[in-house]
């Protein structure tokens, strides 16, 4: 599985939005503060005289570890699968091996009936019958042991390891200090002028996990946005609130030995998110999570 | 009703309308209708060449003229990749597996998914099957034993007009629905991909080499 992504999304053109130098950051949905829209009427590339934005921008990264095994089938799915398999078996033609097996059975039967009267096959020649091959394969199959689906980490409910819940998506959550509270969040970092939001998200990932992470981001567009206003105590004219843009990345290799995880982290599934995230934040995050 | 019936029945083969009033005579026209029902040649209205309805149902002359199909292979079309709308050109989704049923079903699923999302599917084709023989080498000794014969099947779904904002979502859906044992590869369509589908003609190449 590989994808060479090199597209810049529509909003990166910075079309109608007043942008500070090269910092393009308009969300997909076009959620922009109202004063900015009015200012856009002055001109497209108006840089310096624009009013400073009252919103602080953050880029957050939702790092997903894809499932390693498939989920168990539902009852109807199992019945359907069995039915389809039977139909396909009955519709299919015989394979070479099956044809050979049938011929040999015929030969055996004929030989038994006609009481060993064909001397074409010398007794010294060992003929490998198809049935023997099948027996040999059966033996091999019995010797094969599949890895367990429920790992140790599952049994201990060790949420920091990547080896749990092999059949669902796992997401990275870190504990961050926002204002004066310690919250569980998707790793986020403030946007700096001059970089794209996607690189902000990548920086967030690198801050928490180190540089050598093989994660693939599929597109340049954010997946979701969470907007909140600061509590009245901190709110000023220029600093009304913050907007967090979420990006999704897929972990390519599950080898995180090189990662230097500094703070508390967790790998959780979508259902367990509710235990850690606040309700508003959770609602926005749930919107873009695909859990099949 | 029986009065009207003889009138209708007499309208065959350009014969004149015969007004049959008597109820008693109803038997005769009904008889002839019965024998007409059994006989394929004697049906009511044939579109024969002498009749005015000849050629009713012709439509090929209304269609635009098709260019005659050439024997040479078709030139591939390639869209401009970097456009103002930031759309991808032709994209190949290649699915490979040892299990043919699985890969075919997955290819069908991907095709239907693209139809559902109104993503244009150019073509959906299969690459030739590759056969590999797995040979088991004895630990001590040089005898090689044939262990298994593996066939690799590949199906390709070619789409175009994928917008860059939708592409990550589609890719994620396909990735999450990938069955076990199927290897998924999504890449842009190139000429090399196109050439791989064509069979090479060694005799032709030999002759060309001789000529040059």
XYZ file of C-alpha atoms in Angstrom:
504
model
C 0.000 0.000 0.000
C 1.587 3.263 -1.008
C 0.363 6.546 -2.194
C 2.363 9.426 -3.482
C 0.364 12.393 -2.242
C 1.377 15.693 -3.603
C -1.737 17.718 -3.985
C -2.386 21.022 -2.404
C -5.974 21.405 -1.426
C -8.196 24.144 -2.705
C -7.919 26.353 0.290
C -4.176 26.616 0.023
C -4.492 28.998 -2.849
C -5.447 31.476 -0.189
C -7.998 32.812 -2.601
C -10.328 35.145 -0.942
C -8.904 35.121 2.496
C -6.639 37.738 3.865
C -3.454 35.932 4.616
C -0.428 36.844 6.576
C 2.524 36.344 4.238
C 2.437 32.714 3.252
C 0.424 31.364 6.074
C -2.552 29.811 4.350
C -5.003 28.420 6.693
C -8.606 28.324 5.720
C -10.515 25.275 6.745
C -12.399 23.192 4.285
C -15.710 24.299 5.538
C -14.796 27.932 5.279
C -15.311 28.628 8.916
C -13.786 32.048 9.218
C -14.315 34.826 11.671
C -16.707 37.394 10.325
C -14.416 40.438 10.460
C -11.973 38.679 8.159
C -14.552 38.267 5.458
C -15.282 41.927 5.408
C -11.614 42.709 5.239
C -11.251 40.478 2.226
C -13.016 43.027 0.140
C -9.950 45.229 0.189
C -7.788 42.950 -1.810
C -6.489 39.473 -2.034
C -2.922 39.625 -0.967
C -3.277 42.313 1.632
C -0.682 41.456 4.199
C 0.550 43.919 6.661
C -2.320 46.277 7.271
C -4.781 43.497 8.080
C -6.168 43.378 11.581
C -4.534 40.678 13.684
C -6.662 37.601 13.984
C -8.424 37.153 17.257
C -8.187 33.393 16.943
C -5.138 31.382 17.720
C -4.561 28.483 15.425
C -3.445 25.003 16.318
C -2.692 21.998 14.201
C -3.474 18.632 15.740
C -2.552 15.209 14.521
C -4.718 12.163 14.823
C -2.288 9.317 14.435
C -4.007 6.065 13.583
C -2.685 2.603 13.762
C -4.631 0.558 11.256
C -6.078 -2.773 12.330
C -3.869 -5.762 11.805
C -6.492 -8.460 11.644
C -10.052 -8.381 10.460
C -12.951 -8.127 12.814
C -14.945 -11.235 13.531
C -17.940 -11.649 11.277
C -21.498 -11.168 12.385
C -23.870 -14.079 12.284
C -25.520 -12.950 9.053
C -22.157 -12.258 7.459
C -20.976 -15.728 8.335
C -24.072 -17.351 6.904
C -23.745 -15.281 3.754
C -20.095 -16.134 3.389
C -20.822 -19.846 3.760
C -23.598 -19.640 1.196
C -21.448 -17.762 -1.306
C -18.649 -20.221 -0.858
C -20.955 -23.124 -1.502
C -22.374 -21.480 -4.618
C -18.936 -20.745 -5.964
C -17.750 -24.240 -5.240
C -20.648 -25.754 -7.082
C -20.252 -23.420 -10.006
C -16.519 -23.853 -10.367
C -14.689 -26.325 -12.555
C -12.350 -28.992 -11.264
C -8.759 -27.947 -10.721
C -5.789 -29.972 -11.998
C -5.256 -31.583 -8.647
C -8.869 -32.655 -8.324
C -8.916 -34.058 -11.850
C -5.806 -36.051 -11.089
C -7.315 -37.336 -7.862
C -10.454 -38.468 -9.625
C -8.489 -40.261 -12.307
C -6.410 -42.083 -9.772
C -9.472 -43.164 -7.864
C -10.914 -44.488 -11.106
C -7.723 -46.409 -11.768
C -7.697 -47.895 -8.317
C -11.279 -48.993 -8.656
C -10.663 -50.542 -12.025
C -7.623 -52.350 -10.774
C -9.511 -53.810 -7.839
C -12.316 -54.984 -10.064
C -10.106 -56.494 -12.685
C -7.905 -58.156 -10.086
C -4.440 -56.719 -10.782
C -4.109 -57.699 -14.367
C -2.235 -54.740 -15.797
C 1.502 -55.017 -15.448
C 2.272 -51.635 -16.898
C 3.270 -50.216 -13.603
C 6.413 -51.866 -12.346
C 6.341 -52.410 -8.608
C 9.664 -50.623 -8.153
C 8.392 -47.261 -9.377
C 6.921 -45.166 -6.638
C 3.993 -43.178 -7.858
C 2.928 -40.301 -5.657
C -0.805 -40.378 -5.572
C -2.850 -37.278 -5.192
C -4.305 -38.653 -2.000
C -0.812 -38.933 -0.519
C -0.136 -35.331 -1.339
C -3.315 -34.319 0.372
C -2.398 -36.259 3.460
C 1.007 -34.635 3.503
C -0.590 -31.191 3.293
C -3.011 -32.013 6.070
C -0.121 -32.952 8.292
C 1.571 -29.670 7.541
C -1.574 -27.729 8.341
C -1.928 -29.429 11.681
C 1.583 -28.383 12.517
C 0.811 -24.711 11.873
C -0.079 -22.566 14.840
C -1.774 -19.226 14.356
C -0.852 -16.251 16.516
C -3.400 -15.360 19.179
C -5.951 -12.724 18.366
C -6.169 -11.438 21.886
C -2.740 -10.408 23.002
C -1.302 -9.974 26.446
C -1.798 -6.259 26.320
C -5.501 -6.869 25.866
C -5.673 -9.083 28.873
C -3.875 -6.580 31.040
C -5.697 -3.651 29.485
C -2.419 -1.906 29.047
C -3.452 1.107 27.076
C 0.010 2.376 26.342
C 1.023 -0.509 24.157
C 0.350 -0.763 20.475
C -0.332 -4.451 20.571
C -3.813 -4.314 21.886
C -7.071 -4.431 19.983
C -5.577 -5.765 16.809
C -8.836 -5.534 14.932
C -9.642 -1.856 15.347
C -8.065 1.531 14.799
C -5.922 2.876 17.597
C -5.408 6.573 18.132
C -2.730 8.454 19.992
C -3.758 10.659 22.909
C -1.351 12.787 24.906
C -1.726 14.752 28.065
C -1.182 18.416 27.406
C -1.329 21.518 29.482
C -3.826 24.034 28.158
C -4.067 27.197 30.197
C -3.785 25.820 33.668
C -5.435 22.461 33.079
C -3.915 19.162 32.144
C -6.072 17.584 29.507
C -6.002 14.504 27.360
C -5.888 15.653 23.758
C -4.771 14.693 20.329
C -1.253 16.064 20.040
C -1.439 19.680 18.991
C 0.937 22.525 18.510
C 0.406 26.179 17.725
C 0.586 27.348 14.151
C 3.449 29.624 13.286
C 3.170 32.096 10.450
C 4.943 30.914 7.395
C 4.090 27.253 7.527
C 1.173 25.268 6.257
C -1.235 23.710 8.728
C -0.233 20.291 7.580
C 3.363 20.921 8.554
C 2.100 22.195 11.902
C 0.433 18.877 12.442
C 3.558 17.036 11.414
C 5.517 19.138 13.845
C 3.040 18.225 16.568
C 3.606 14.588 15.841
C 7.364 15.024 15.847
C 7.255 16.912 19.140
C 5.550 14.093 20.913
C 6.948 11.093 19.178
C 10.305 12.081 17.863
C 11.442 12.524 14.313
C 11.599 8.992 13.049
C 7.967 8.236 12.689
C 6.787 6.579 9.548
C 3.373 8.038 9.263
C 1.620 8.915 6.083
C -0.738 11.824 5.742
C -3.019 11.342 2.815
C -4.097 14.813 1.813
C -3.436 18.438 2.531
C -6.912 19.228 3.763
C -7.790 19.017 7.441
C -10.391 16.530 8.536
C -12.086 18.501 11.238
C -12.057 21.641 13.268
C -12.689 22.442 16.900
C -13.258 25.987 17.885
C -13.445 27.259 21.405
C -13.383 30.582 23.156
C -11.133 31.247 26.063
C -12.732 31.785 29.435
C -13.597 35.385 30.076
C -10.697 35.898 32.409
C -8.110 35.444 29.676
C -10.108 36.713 26.756
C -8.897 39.921 25.202
C -9.695 41.802 22.034
C -6.996 40.061 20.139
C -7.253 36.692 21.717
C -10.795 35.515 21.621
C -10.239 31.831 21.341
C -8.527 29.083 19.510
C -9.230 26.883 16.544
C -7.786 23.445 16.288
C -7.513 21.791 12.891
C -7.261 18.035 12.842
C -5.210 16.018 10.402
C -5.143 12.283 10.028
C -2.070 10.167 9.571
C -1.631 6.440 9.276
C 1.160 4.719 11.079
C 3.114 2.705 8.569
C 5.283 0.640 10.826
C 4.332 -0.403 14.300
C 7.907 -0.153 15.422
C 7.987 2.710 17.863
C 11.193 1.815 19.628
C 12.885 4.885 18.242
C 10.134 7.140 19.374
C 10.896 9.224 22.406
C 7.641 9.648 24.148
C 8.106 12.351 26.651
C 4.790 12.752 28.311
C 1.867 10.552 29.116
C 0.402 8.935 26.107
C -2.281 6.421 25.316
C -3.409 4.401 22.376
C -7.175 4.170 22.434
C -9.975 3.031 20.191
C -12.922 5.166 19.196
C -15.159 3.769 21.900
C -12.658 4.457 24.610
C -12.214 8.055 23.551
C -15.179 9.040 25.640
C -13.274 8.144 28.773
C -10.665 10.754 28.150
C -11.897 13.568 25.975
C -14.264 16.321 26.879
C -17.719 16.128 25.341
C -17.513 19.049 22.926
C -14.085 18.086 21.742
C -15.174 14.487 21.489
C -18.118 15.391 19.319
C -15.935 17.155 16.794
C -13.363 14.411 16.785
C -15.957 11.702 16.339
C -17.195 13.380 13.202
C -14.157 12.466 11.214
C -13.304 9.111 12.682
C -14.104 6.170 10.489
C -14.549 3.013 12.445
C -15.728 0.132 10.362
C -70.097 -6.800 -29.281
C -70.432 -9.565 -31.776
C -71.443 -7.016 -34.386
C -68.275 -5.020 -33.892
C -66.093 -8.084 -33.861
C -66.621 -9.142 -37.491
C -65.723 -5.621 -38.609
C -62.337 -5.768 -36.922
C -61.623 -9.258 -38.091
C -62.121 -8.375 -41.738
C -59.322 -5.822 -41.816
C -56.660 -8.146 -43.149
C -54.676 -8.268 -46.340
C -56.204 -5.096 -47.702
C -59.576 -6.717 -48.119
C -62.579 -4.474 -48.156
C -64.616 -3.999 -45.088
C -67.425 -6.430 -45.116
C -70.303 -5.544 -42.956
C -71.621 -8.650 -41.485
C -74.716 -7.945 -39.480
C -76.250 -11.242 -38.847
C -75.285 -12.847 -35.633
C -75.476 -16.201 -37.235
C -72.636 -15.359 -39.575
C -70.354 -14.659 -36.633
C -69.054 -18.172 -36.825
C -67.277 -17.716 -40.170
C -65.055 -14.757 -39.379
C -64.205 -16.270 -36.025
C -63.101 -19.417 -37.745
C -60.745 -17.566 -40.030
C -59.340 -15.654 -37.092
C -58.649 -18.951 -35.346
C -56.726 -20.284 -38.264
C -54.883 -16.968 -38.512
C -53.736 -17.247 -34.917
C -52.026 -20.537 -35.619
C -50.376 -19.554 -38.873
C -47.301 -17.355 -38.537
C -47.462 -16.087 -42.106
C -50.985 -14.853 -41.922
C -50.614 -12.155 -39.230
C -52.445 -8.913 -39.308
C -49.930 -6.226 -40.247
C -46.537 -7.105 -41.735
C -44.034 -4.376 -42.383
C -43.377 -5.684 -45.860
C -41.522 -3.717 -48.471
C -44.627 -2.799 -50.412
C -46.441 -1.513 -47.393
C -46.168 2.065 -46.220
C -44.885 0.901 -42.840
C -41.730 -0.509 -44.391
C -38.657 0.644 -42.531
C -40.540 1.598 -39.427
C -38.136 1.316 -36.536
C -34.984 2.353 -38.431
C -32.766 4.578 -36.349
C -29.141 3.958 -37.296
C -29.329 6.699 -39.905
C -30.133 9.184 -37.146
C -27.039 8.446 -35.098
C -23.791 10.372 -35.683
C -21.307 8.611 -37.888
C -18.739 6.547 -36.017
C -15.140 6.683 -37.145
C -14.059 3.314 -38.502
C -12.188 1.315 -35.860
C -8.510 0.996 -36.596
C -6.549 -2.135 -35.927
C -3.762 -0.285 -34.125
C -3.947 0.024 -30.359
C -5.729 3.018 -28.953
C -3.798 6.028 -27.831
C -4.201 6.612 -24.133
C -5.699 9.826 -22.829
C -4.060 11.632 -20.016
C -5.607 14.479 -18.119
C -3.690 17.483 -16.934
C -2.756 16.664 -13.420
C -2.184 20.075 -11.985
C -5.358 21.912 -12.694
C -7.065 24.766 -10.982
C -9.451 22.406 -9.318
C -6.635 20.171 -8.162
C -8.016 16.977 -9.540
C -6.119 13.833 -10.068
C -5.791 12.420 -13.564
C -6.124 8.730 -14.254
C -5.503 6.778 -11.092
C -5.014 3.018 -10.978
C -6.143 1.033 -7.985
C -4.320 -2.273 -8.218
C -5.346 -5.209 -6.079
C -3.181 -8.286 -5.940
C -3.755 -11.546 -4.188
C -3.293 -15.290 -4.336
C -7.013 -15.855 -3.922
C -8.901 -15.072 -7.094
C -12.438 -14.984 -5.699
C -11.395 -12.580 -2.981
C -9.620 -10.175 -5.256
C -12.448 -10.213 -7.776
C -15.045 -9.508 -5.152
C -12.927 -6.698 -3.754
C -12.502 -5.209 -7.212
C -16.253 -5.336 -7.708
C -16.735 -3.668 -4.350
C -14.301 -0.870 -5.201
C -15.986 -0.328 -8.545
C -19.432 -0.102 -6.976
C -18.103 2.198 -4.287
C -16.731 4.579 -6.911
C -20.043 4.473 -8.743
C -21.806 5.316 -5.540
C -19.532 8.288 -4.942
C -19.924 9.450 -8.556
C -16.255 8.990 -9.262
C -15.849 8.157 -12.908
C -14.478 4.698 -13.516
C -12.661 4.531 -16.842
C -12.021 0.841 -16.941
C -11.834 -2.168 -14.714
C -9.547 -4.850 -16.050
C -7.475 -7.810 -15.019
C -3.780 -8.230 -15.512
C -2.502 -11.631 -16.639
C -2.087 -14.236 -13.928
C 1.422 -14.967 -12.734
C 2.274 -18.491 -11.675
C 4.992 -19.120 -9.135
C 6.310 -22.489 -8.138
C 7.392 -22.749 -4.554
C 10.196 -25.236 -4.414
C 11.226 -26.807 -1.172
C 14.931 -27.326 -0.842
C 15.905 -30.195 1.438
C 18.087 -29.192 4.333
C 20.849 -31.582 3.478
C 21.047 -32.372 -0.132
C 20.517 -30.769 -3.441
C 17.202 -32.330 -4.259
C 14.499 -29.775 -4.800
C 10.969 -30.799 -4.212
C 8.003 -29.077 -5.630
C 6.038 -27.762 -2.728
C 3.284 -25.632 -4.150
C 2.162 -23.759 -7.199
C 0.960 -20.261 -6.400
C -1.006 -18.118 -8.813
C -1.049 -14.356 -8.332
C -4.083 -12.497 -9.620
C -4.254 -8.781 -10.159
C -7.268 -6.599 -10.808
C -7.087 -2.931 -11.714
C -9.795 -0.305 -11.395
C -8.976 2.904 -13.209
C -10.693 6.061 -12.049
C -10.404 9.650 -13.091
C -11.665 12.961 -11.879
C -10.929 12.380 -8.243
C -10.868 15.674 -6.382
C -8.014 16.218 -3.995
C -10.307 16.857 -1.055
C -12.165 13.620 -1.522
C -9.216 11.406 -2.344
C -8.019 10.856 1.258
C -11.522 9.844 2.347
C -11.911 7.364 -0.479
C -8.488 5.923 0.183
C -9.255 5.527 3.849
C -12.507 3.716 3.141
C -10.830 1.361 0.723
C -8.001 0.753 3.157
C -10.330 -0.014 6.043
C -12.342 -2.422 3.932
C -9.357 -4.246 2.559
C -9.708 -7.989 3.097
C -6.901 -10.131 4.417
C -4.525 -11.362 1.820
C -5.152 -8.576 -0.654
C -2.388 -6.143 -1.400
C -3.578 -2.700 -2.382
C -1.650 -0.231 -4.502
C -2.944 3.129 -5.672
C -0.873 4.966 -8.239
C -1.198 7.269 -11.186
C -1.627 5.759 -14.593
C 1.475 5.947 -16.727
C 2.400 4.795 -20.176
C 4.411 1.962 -18.680
C 1.254 0.662 -17.043
C -0.522 0.825 -20.352
C 2.271 -0.988 -22.146
C 2.284 -3.754 -19.585
C -1.140 -4.871 -20.695
C -0.013 -5.402 -24.260
C 1.589 -8.610 -25.366
C 4.994 -8.363 -26.907
C 5.465 -9.848 -30.356
C 8.922 -11.366 -30.501
C 8.762 -12.293 -34.200
C 7.790 -8.779 -35.179
C 10.561 -7.355 -33.078
C 13.042 -9.759 -34.598
C 12.025 -8.780 -38.094
C 12.229 -5.098 -37.230
C 15.671 -5.616 -35.770
C 16.720 -7.408 -38.939
C 15.433 -4.622 -41.063
C 17.377 -1.974 -39.183
